[in-house]
């Protein structure tokens, strides 16, 4: 089982940015926790972070036929990137969206989710633990498919 974890813009600033909303953990420490859980689940994991829409799209295309699932936090692109929505649809890879914060409880502009309908599901508001929940859900569902 192979999974790609993608983080979009400004998520490299976790631990520094708006700690009251996103917590104090860095992306590196979150990724370490995901890796530990992935090892327990017997899942091979790759991490990718970019602040650029085109790079995220290229990365999604590059794993076509090569991974069993994607966990993605598209950051603010969630709210307006039809191009990332199309990229997810293009590769037909089961994709699970994660938001650290509860986007539905924040400003009105964050309640519009453009990429989410391309995904199997979304986890929002569980903090960094949302990535683990998404990985577990992905692995569970993938095992039922085989
Ligand atoms: C976020 C929520 C988005 O609205 C925001 O633009 C982010 C982070 C989250 O993880 O809660 O950058 O995706």
Short mmCIF file of N, CA and C and ligand atoms in Angstrom, two decimals:
data_model
loop_
_atom_site.label_atom_id
_atom_site.label_comp_id
_atom_site.label_asym_id
_atom_site.label_seq_id
_atom_site.Cartn_x
_atom_site.Cartn_y
_atom_site.Cartn_z
N UNK A 1 0.85 -1.20 0.00
CA UNK A 1 0.00 0.00 0.00
C UNK A 1 0.88 1.26 0.00
N UNK A 2 0.64 2.15 -0.95
CA UNK A 2 1.43 3.39 -1.03
C UNK A 2 0.51 4.60 -0.94
N UNK A 3 0.90 5.55 -0.13
CA UNK A 3 0.08 6.76 0.06
C UNK A 3 0.95 8.00 -0.08
N UNK A 4 0.40 8.99 -0.77
CA UNK A 4 1.07 10.29 -0.90
C UNK A 4 0.33 11.30 -0.01
N UNK A 5 1.09 12.01 0.81
CA UNK A 5 0.51 13.07 1.66
C UNK A 5 0.96 14.42 1.11
N UNK A 6 -0.02 15.23 0.71
CA UNK A 6 0.29 16.54 0.13
C UNK A 6 -0.18 17.65 1.07
N UNK A 7 0.68 18.60 1.29
CA UNK A 7 0.29 19.82 2.01
C UNK A 7 0.51 21.03 1.12
N UNK A 8 -0.49 21.89 1.08
CA UNK A 8 -0.46 23.06 0.21
C UNK A 8 0.14 24.29 0.89
N UNK A 9 -0.21 25.45 0.37
CA UNK A 9 0.43 26.70 0.77
C UNK A 9 0.28 27.03 2.25
N UNK A 10 1.38 27.54 2.78
CA UNK A 10 1.48 28.04 4.16
C UNK A 10 1.51 26.94 5.22
N UNK A 11 1.37 25.70 4.80
CA UNK A 11 1.41 24.62 5.80
C UNK A 11 2.84 24.31 6.22
N UNK A 12 3.81 24.78 5.44
CA UNK A 12 5.21 24.73 5.88
C UNK A 12 5.45 25.68 7.06
N UNK A 13 4.48 26.57 7.32
CA UNK A 13 4.61 27.55 8.41
C UNK A 13 3.91 27.08 9.69
N UNK A 14 3.46 25.84 9.70
CA UNK A 14 2.83 25.31 10.94
C UNK A 14 3.84 25.38 12.08
N UNK A 15 3.35 25.69 13.26
CA UNK A 15 4.25 25.89 14.41
C UNK A 15 4.62 27.34 14.60
N UNK A 16 4.43 28.12 13.50
CA UNK A 16 4.72 29.56 13.55
C UNK A 16 3.43 30.35 13.30
N UNK A 17 2.68 29.90 12.26
CA UNK A 17 1.49 30.65 11.85
C UNK A 17 0.33 30.42 12.82
N UNK A 18 -0.41 31.47 13.13
CA UNK A 18 -1.69 31.43 13.88
C UNK A 18 -1.83 30.17 14.77
N UNK A 19 -0.96 30.13 15.80
CA UNK A 19 -0.91 28.94 16.67
C UNK A 19 -2.24 28.68 17.38
N UNK A 20 -3.01 29.74 17.62
CA UNK A 20 -4.31 29.58 18.27
C UNK A 20 -5.28 28.78 17.40
N UNK A 21 -5.04 28.79 16.08
CA UNK A 21 -5.92 28.06 15.16
C UNK A 21 -5.31 26.71 14.78
N UNK A 22 -4.00 26.73 14.48
CA UNK A 22 -3.37 25.53 13.90
C UNK A 22 -2.48 24.75 14.88
N UNK A 23 -2.32 25.27 16.09
CA UNK A 23 -1.51 24.56 17.07
C UNK A 23 -0.03 24.90 16.95
N UNK A 24 0.77 24.21 17.74
CA UNK A 24 2.19 24.55 17.83
C UNK A 24 3.10 23.53 17.13
N UNK A 25 2.51 22.46 16.64
CA UNK A 25 3.34 21.44 15.98
C UNK A 25 3.83 21.93 14.61
N UNK A 26 5.04 21.54 14.27
CA UNK A 26 5.56 21.85 12.94
C UNK A 26 5.09 20.78 11.96
N UNK A 27 5.22 21.07 10.67
CA UNK A 27 4.84 20.08 9.66
C UNK A 27 5.75 18.86 9.78
N UNK A 28 7.02 19.11 10.11
CA UNK A 28 7.96 17.99 10.25
C UNK A 28 7.51 17.03 11.36
N UNK A 29 7.09 17.59 12.50
CA UNK A 29 6.68 16.69 13.59
C UNK A 29 5.35 15.99 13.26
N UNK A 30 4.48 16.68 12.56
CA UNK A 30 3.22 16.03 12.12
C UNK A 30 3.55 14.87 11.17
N UNK A 31 4.47 15.14 10.23
CA UNK A 31 4.84 14.09 9.27
C UNK A 31 5.51 12.90 9.97
N UNK A 32 6.29 13.18 11.02
CA UNK A 32 6.90 12.08 11.78
C UNK A 32 5.82 11.19 12.40
N UNK A 33 4.78 11.82 12.95
CA UNK A 33 3.68 11.05 13.55
C UNK A 33 2.93 10.23 12.49
N UNK A 34 2.72 10.86 11.32
CA UNK A 34 2.03 10.14 10.23
C UNK A 34 2.87 8.93 9.82
N UNK A 35 4.18 9.15 9.71
CA UNK A 35 5.10 8.06 9.29
C UNK A 35 5.03 6.90 10.28
N UNK A 36 5.00 7.23 11.59
CA UNK A 36 4.93 6.18 12.62
C UNK A 36 3.67 5.34 12.43
N UNK A 37 2.55 6.01 12.24
CA UNK A 37 1.27 5.30 12.07
C UNK A 37 1.28 4.50 10.76
N UNK A 38 1.87 5.10 9.72
CA UNK A 38 1.96 4.41 8.42
C UNK A 38 2.77 3.13 8.57
N UNK A 39 3.87 3.19 9.32
CA UNK A 39 4.69 1.99 9.55
C UNK A 39 3.87 0.90 10.23
N UNK A 40 3.09 1.31 11.25
CA UNK A 40 2.25 0.34 11.97
C UNK A 40 1.23 -0.30 11.02
N UNK A 41 0.75 0.50 10.08
CA UNK A 41 -0.28 0.01 9.15
C UNK A 41 0.35 -0.73 7.96
N UNK A 42 1.67 -0.76 7.92
CA UNK A 42 2.37 -1.41 6.81
C UNK A 42 2.21 -0.65 5.51
N UNK A 43 2.21 0.66 5.63
CA UNK A 43 1.92 1.51 4.49
C UNK A 43 3.15 2.36 4.14
N UNK A 44 3.50 2.37 2.86
CA UNK A 44 4.64 3.19 2.41
C UNK A 44 4.12 4.61 2.18
N UNK A 45 4.89 5.59 2.66
CA UNK A 45 4.35 6.95 2.61
C UNK A 45 5.35 7.91 2.00
N UNK A 46 4.82 8.86 1.23
CA UNK A 46 5.67 9.92 0.66
C UNK A 46 5.05 11.26 1.03
N UNK A 47 5.88 12.23 1.38
CA UNK A 47 5.39 13.55 1.77
C UNK A 47 5.77 14.58 0.71
N UNK A 48 4.85 15.51 0.47
CA UNK A 48 5.11 16.60 -0.48
C UNK A 48 4.43 17.86 0.03
N UNK A 49 5.17 18.95 0.02
CA UNK A 49 4.57 20.26 0.38
C UNK A 49 4.97 21.27 -0.67
N UNK A 50 4.01 22.09 -1.08
CA UNK A 50 4.34 23.18 -2.00
C UNK A 50 3.41 24.35 -1.77
N UNK A 51 3.96 25.52 -2.04
CA UNK A 51 3.15 26.75 -1.96
C UNK A 51 2.61 27.15 -3.34
N UNK A 52 2.83 26.26 -4.33
CA UNK A 52 2.48 26.60 -5.72
C UNK A 52 1.47 25.62 -6.31
N UNK A 53 0.39 26.18 -6.83
CA UNK A 53 -0.71 25.37 -7.35
C UNK A 53 -0.23 24.39 -8.43
N UNK A 54 0.56 24.89 -9.39
CA UNK A 54 1.02 24.05 -10.50
C UNK A 54 1.87 22.89 -10.02
N UNK A 55 2.70 23.14 -9.01
CA UNK A 55 3.55 22.06 -8.48
C UNK A 55 2.69 20.97 -7.83
N UNK A 56 1.62 21.38 -7.16
CA UNK A 56 0.72 20.40 -6.53
C UNK A 56 0.04 19.57 -7.62
N UNK A 57 -0.39 20.24 -8.67
CA UNK A 57 -1.04 19.54 -9.80
C UNK A 57 -0.06 18.57 -10.45
N UNK A 58 1.18 19.04 -10.71
CA UNK A 58 2.20 18.16 -11.32
C UNK A 58 2.44 16.93 -10.44
N UNK A 59 2.48 17.15 -9.12
CA UNK A 59 2.74 16.03 -8.20
C UNK A 59 1.60 15.02 -8.26
N UNK A 60 0.36 15.50 -8.27
CA UNK A 60 -0.79 14.59 -8.36
C UNK A 60 -0.70 13.78 -9.66
N UNK A 61 -0.40 14.46 -10.78
CA UNK A 61 -0.29 13.74 -12.07
C UNK A 61 0.82 12.69 -12.01
N UNK A 62 1.92 13.04 -11.34
CA UNK A 62 3.10 12.16 -11.34
C UNK A 62 2.86 10.83 -10.62
N UNK A 63 1.86 10.77 -9.75
CA UNK A 63 1.61 9.50 -9.03
C UNK A 63 0.48 8.68 -9.68
N UNK A 64 0.03 9.12 -10.84
CA UNK A 64 -1.02 8.37 -11.55
C UNK A 64 -0.60 6.90 -11.71
N UNK A 65 -1.42 6.01 -11.21
CA UNK A 65 -1.13 4.58 -11.32
C UNK A 65 -0.05 4.09 -10.37
N UNK A 66 0.47 4.97 -9.52
CA UNK A 66 1.61 4.58 -8.67
C UNK A 66 1.29 4.53 -7.18
N UNK A 67 0.21 5.16 -6.75
CA UNK A 67 -0.14 5.12 -5.32
C UNK A 67 -1.58 4.62 -5.16
N UNK A 68 -1.87 4.13 -3.96
CA UNK A 68 -3.21 3.61 -3.67
C UNK A 68 -4.14 4.70 -3.14
N UNK A 69 -3.54 5.80 -2.69
CA UNK A 69 -4.37 6.86 -2.16
C UNK A 69 -3.58 8.12 -1.90
N UNK A 70 -4.32 9.21 -1.77
CA UNK A 70 -3.70 10.51 -1.47
C UNK A 70 -4.43 11.11 -0.27
N UNK A 71 -3.65 11.67 0.66
CA UNK A 71 -4.19 12.51 1.73
C UNK A 71 -3.73 13.92 1.40
N UNK A 72 -4.67 14.86 1.29
CA UNK A 72 -4.28 16.21 0.89
C UNK A 72 -4.90 17.27 1.79
N UNK A 73 -4.05 18.21 2.22
CA UNK A 73 -4.55 19.45 2.80
C UNK A 73 -4.16 20.53 1.81
N UNK A 74 -5.11 20.97 0.98
CA UNK A 74 -4.76 21.94 -0.06
C UNK A 74 -4.62 23.37 0.48
N UNK A 75 -4.75 23.55 1.81
CA UNK A 75 -4.68 24.90 2.38
C UNK A 75 -5.75 25.77 1.73
N UNK A 76 -5.44 27.02 1.47
CA UNK A 76 -6.44 27.94 0.92
C UNK A 76 -6.89 27.55 -0.48
N UNK A 77 -6.10 26.76 -1.20
CA UNK A 77 -6.54 26.32 -2.54
C UNK A 77 -7.85 25.56 -2.48
N UNK A 78 -8.12 24.96 -1.31
CA UNK A 78 -9.39 24.27 -1.10
C UNK A 78 -10.57 25.14 -1.53
N UNK A 79 -10.44 26.43 -1.25
CA UNK A 79 -11.59 27.31 -1.39
C UNK A 79 -11.76 27.87 -2.81
N UNK A 80 -10.76 27.66 -3.69
CA UNK A 80 -10.93 28.23 -5.03
C UNK A 80 -10.23 27.50 -6.17
N UNK A 81 -9.53 26.39 -5.90
CA UNK A 81 -8.78 25.78 -7.01
C UNK A 81 -9.55 24.69 -7.74
N UNK A 82 -10.21 25.12 -8.83
CA UNK A 82 -10.87 24.15 -9.70
C UNK A 82 -9.81 23.30 -10.40
N UNK A 83 -8.60 23.86 -10.55
CA UNK A 83 -7.51 23.12 -11.21
C UNK A 83 -7.07 21.92 -10.35
N UNK A 84 -7.01 22.10 -9.03
CA UNK A 84 -6.65 20.96 -8.17
C UNK A 84 -7.81 19.95 -8.12
N UNK A 85 -9.03 20.44 -8.09
CA UNK A 85 -10.21 19.56 -8.20
C UNK A 85 -10.06 18.69 -9.46
N UNK A 86 -9.76 19.33 -10.60
CA UNK A 86 -9.64 18.61 -11.87
C UNK A 86 -8.48 17.61 -11.84
N UNK A 87 -7.36 17.99 -11.19
CA UNK A 87 -6.20 17.09 -11.12
C UNK A 87 -6.56 15.83 -10.34
N UNK A 88 -7.26 15.99 -9.23
CA UNK A 88 -7.67 14.83 -8.42
C UNK A 88 -8.59 13.93 -9.25
N UNK A 89 -9.54 14.56 -9.95
CA UNK A 89 -10.47 13.80 -10.80
C UNK A 89 -9.72 13.09 -11.93
N UNK A 90 -8.70 13.76 -12.48
CA UNK A 90 -7.96 13.23 -13.64
C UNK A 90 -7.29 11.91 -13.35
N UNK A 91 -6.73 11.75 -12.15
CA UNK A 91 -5.93 10.56 -11.86
C UNK A 91 -6.76 9.41 -11.28
N UNK A 92 -8.00 9.70 -10.91
CA UNK A 92 -8.88 8.67 -10.31
C UNK A 92 -8.21 7.91 -9.16
N UNK A 93 -7.52 8.63 -8.30
CA UNK A 93 -6.91 8.02 -7.11
C UNK A 93 -7.76 8.44 -5.92
N UNK A 94 -8.13 7.48 -5.06
CA UNK A 94 -8.94 7.82 -3.88
C UNK A 94 -8.19 8.85 -3.03
N UNK A 95 -8.83 9.98 -2.84
CA UNK A 95 -8.17 11.11 -2.16
C UNK A 95 -9.01 11.55 -0.97
N UNK A 96 -8.32 11.77 0.14
CA UNK A 96 -8.97 12.17 1.39
C UNK A 96 -8.46 13.54 1.78
N UNK A 97 -9.38 14.49 2.00
CA UNK A 97 -8.98 15.86 2.30
C UNK A 97 -8.95 16.08 3.82
N UNK A 98 -7.96 16.84 4.25
CA UNK A 98 -7.80 17.14 5.68
C UNK A 98 -7.70 18.65 5.87
N UNK A 99 -8.40 19.14 6.90
CA UNK A 99 -8.18 20.51 7.38
C UNK A 99 -7.94 20.45 8.88
N UNK A 100 -6.87 21.07 9.30
CA UNK A 100 -6.51 21.06 10.72
C UNK A 100 -7.61 21.76 11.52
N UNK A 101 -8.03 22.91 11.01
CA UNK A 101 -9.09 23.67 11.70
C UNK A 101 -10.46 23.23 11.19
N UNK A 102 -11.48 23.60 11.93
CA UNK A 102 -12.86 23.34 11.48
C UNK A 102 -13.27 24.49 10.56
N UNK A 103 -13.09 24.30 9.26
CA UNK A 103 -13.34 25.39 8.31
C UNK A 103 -14.81 25.85 8.32
N UNK A 104 -15.70 24.95 8.77
CA UNK A 104 -17.13 25.30 8.78
C UNK A 104 -17.48 26.24 9.94
N UNK A 105 -16.57 26.33 10.90
CA UNK A 105 -16.82 27.19 12.07
C UNK A 105 -16.06 28.51 11.96
N UNK A 106 -15.45 28.75 10.78
CA UNK A 106 -14.63 29.96 10.64
C UNK A 106 -15.33 30.99 9.75
N UNK A 107 -14.57 31.84 9.08
CA UNK A 107 -15.20 32.87 8.25
C UNK A 107 -16.00 32.21 7.13
N UNK A 108 -17.02 32.92 6.70
CA UNK A 108 -17.92 32.46 5.62
C UNK A 108 -17.13 32.00 4.39
N UNK A 109 -16.06 32.76 4.04
CA UNK A 109 -15.30 32.45 2.81
C UNK A 109 -14.65 31.06 2.89
N UNK A 110 -14.44 30.54 4.09
CA UNK A 110 -13.80 29.23 4.22
C UNK A 110 -14.80 28.08 4.18
N UNK A 111 -16.08 28.42 4.12
CA UNK A 111 -17.09 27.35 4.06
C UNK A 111 -17.33 26.89 2.62
N UNK A 112 -16.73 27.62 1.65
CA UNK A 112 -16.84 27.21 0.25
C UNK A 112 -15.68 26.27 -0.08
N UNK A 113 -16.00 25.01 -0.32
CA UNK A 113 -14.95 24.00 -0.55
C UNK A 113 -15.01 23.53 -2.00
N UNK A 114 -14.01 23.90 -2.78
CA UNK A 114 -14.01 23.60 -4.21
C UNK A 114 -13.36 22.25 -4.52
N UNK A 115 -12.31 21.90 -3.79
CA UNK A 115 -11.60 20.63 -4.06
C UNK A 115 -12.29 19.43 -3.42
N UNK A 116 -13.00 19.66 -2.34
CA UNK A 116 -13.57 18.57 -1.53
C UNK A 116 -14.46 17.60 -2.32
N UNK A 117 -15.32 18.08 -3.25
CA UNK A 117 -16.17 17.13 -3.96
C UNK A 117 -15.40 16.16 -4.85
N UNK A 118 -14.12 16.41 -5.09
CA UNK A 118 -13.31 15.45 -5.87
C UNK A 118 -12.79 14.33 -4.96
N UNK A 119 -12.99 14.50 -3.64
CA UNK A 119 -12.40 13.56 -2.67
C UNK A 119 -13.43 12.56 -2.16
N UNK A 120 -12.92 11.46 -1.62
CA UNK A 120 -13.79 10.45 -1.02
C UNK A 120 -14.46 11.05 0.22
N UNK A 121 -13.68 11.78 1.01
CA UNK A 121 -14.22 12.39 2.22
C UNK A 121 -13.32 13.48 2.73
N UNK A 122 -13.80 14.15 3.78
CA UNK A 122 -13.03 15.26 4.36
C UNK A 122 -13.08 15.19 5.88
N UNK A 123 -11.95 15.51 6.49
CA UNK A 123 -11.86 15.58 7.94
C UNK A 123 -11.42 16.99 8.28
N UNK A 124 -12.21 17.66 9.11
CA UNK A 124 -11.92 19.07 9.38
C UNK A 124 -12.15 19.36 10.86
N UNK A 125 -11.14 19.91 11.51
CA UNK A 125 -11.32 20.35 12.89
C UNK A 125 -10.76 19.40 13.94
N UNK A 126 -10.07 18.36 13.52
CA UNK A 126 -9.48 17.41 14.48
C UNK A 126 -8.02 17.73 14.75
N UNK A 127 -7.59 18.92 14.35
CA UNK A 127 -6.19 19.27 14.53
C UNK A 127 -5.32 18.38 13.65
N UNK A 128 -4.05 18.25 14.03
CA UNK A 128 -3.13 17.46 13.19
C UNK A 128 -3.50 15.98 13.19
N UNK A 129 -4.29 15.55 14.18
CA UNK A 129 -4.73 14.16 14.24
C UNK A 129 -5.59 13.79 13.02
N UNK A 130 -6.14 14.80 12.38
CA UNK A 130 -6.94 14.57 11.17
C UNK A 130 -6.16 13.82 10.09
N UNK A 131 -4.86 14.08 10.00
CA UNK A 131 -4.05 13.38 8.98
C UNK A 131 -4.01 11.88 9.28
N UNK A 132 -3.89 11.55 10.58
CA UNK A 132 -3.84 10.14 10.98
C UNK A 132 -5.19 9.48 10.70
N UNK A 133 -6.27 10.20 11.05
CA UNK A 133 -7.61 9.65 10.81
C UNK A 133 -7.83 9.40 9.32
N UNK A 134 -7.36 10.34 8.50
CA UNK A 134 -7.52 10.19 7.04
C UNK A 134 -6.72 8.98 6.54
N UNK A 135 -5.49 8.84 7.04
CA UNK A 135 -4.66 7.71 6.64
C UNK A 135 -5.31 6.38 7.04
N UNK A 136 -5.82 6.34 8.27
CA UNK A 136 -6.47 5.11 8.74
C UNK A 136 -7.70 4.78 7.89
N UNK A 137 -8.49 5.79 7.59
CA UNK A 137 -9.70 5.60 6.76
C UNK A 137 -9.33 5.12 5.37
N UNK A 138 -8.30 5.75 4.82
CA UNK A 138 -7.84 5.38 3.48
C UNK A 138 -7.40 3.91 3.45
N UNK A 139 -6.56 3.52 4.42
CA UNK A 139 -6.05 2.14 4.45
C UNK A 139 -7.18 1.15 4.68
N UNK A 140 -8.07 1.49 5.60
CA UNK A 140 -9.22 0.62 5.88
C UNK A 140 -10.05 0.42 4.61
N UNK A 141 -10.40 1.51 3.96
CA UNK A 141 -11.25 1.42 2.77
C UNK A 141 -10.54 0.70 1.62
N UNK A 142 -9.25 0.96 1.49
CA UNK A 142 -8.49 0.31 0.39
C UNK A 142 -8.44 -1.20 0.62
N UNK A 143 -8.31 -1.61 1.89
CA UNK A 143 -8.22 -3.06 2.17
C UNK A 143 -9.55 -3.75 1.85
N UNK A 144 -10.65 -3.02 1.98
CA UNK A 144 -11.97 -3.60 1.67
C UNK A 144 -12.19 -3.74 0.16
N UNK A 145 -11.42 -2.96 -0.61
CA UNK A 145 -11.58 -2.98 -2.06
C UNK A 145 -10.96 -4.21 -2.69
N UNK A 146 -9.86 -4.72 -2.01
CA UNK A 146 -9.12 -5.84 -2.63
C UNK A 146 -9.77 -7.19 -2.32
C1 LIG B 1 -6.56 24.87 6.36
C2 LIG B 1 -7.81 25.75 6.32
C3 LIG B 1 -7.74 26.73 5.17
O1 LIG B 1 -8.88 27.57 5.18
C4 LIG B 1 -6.51 27.61 5.30
O2 LIG B 1 -6.40 28.47 4.17
C5 LIG B 1 -5.25 26.84 5.50
C6 LIG B 1 -5.29 25.69 6.41
C7 LIG B 1 -6.57 23.94 7.60
O3 LIG B 1 -5.78 23.00 7.61
O4 LIG B 1 -7.33 24.16 8.54
O5 LIG B 1 -4.19 27.21 5.02
O6 LIG B 1 -6.53 24.03 5.21
#
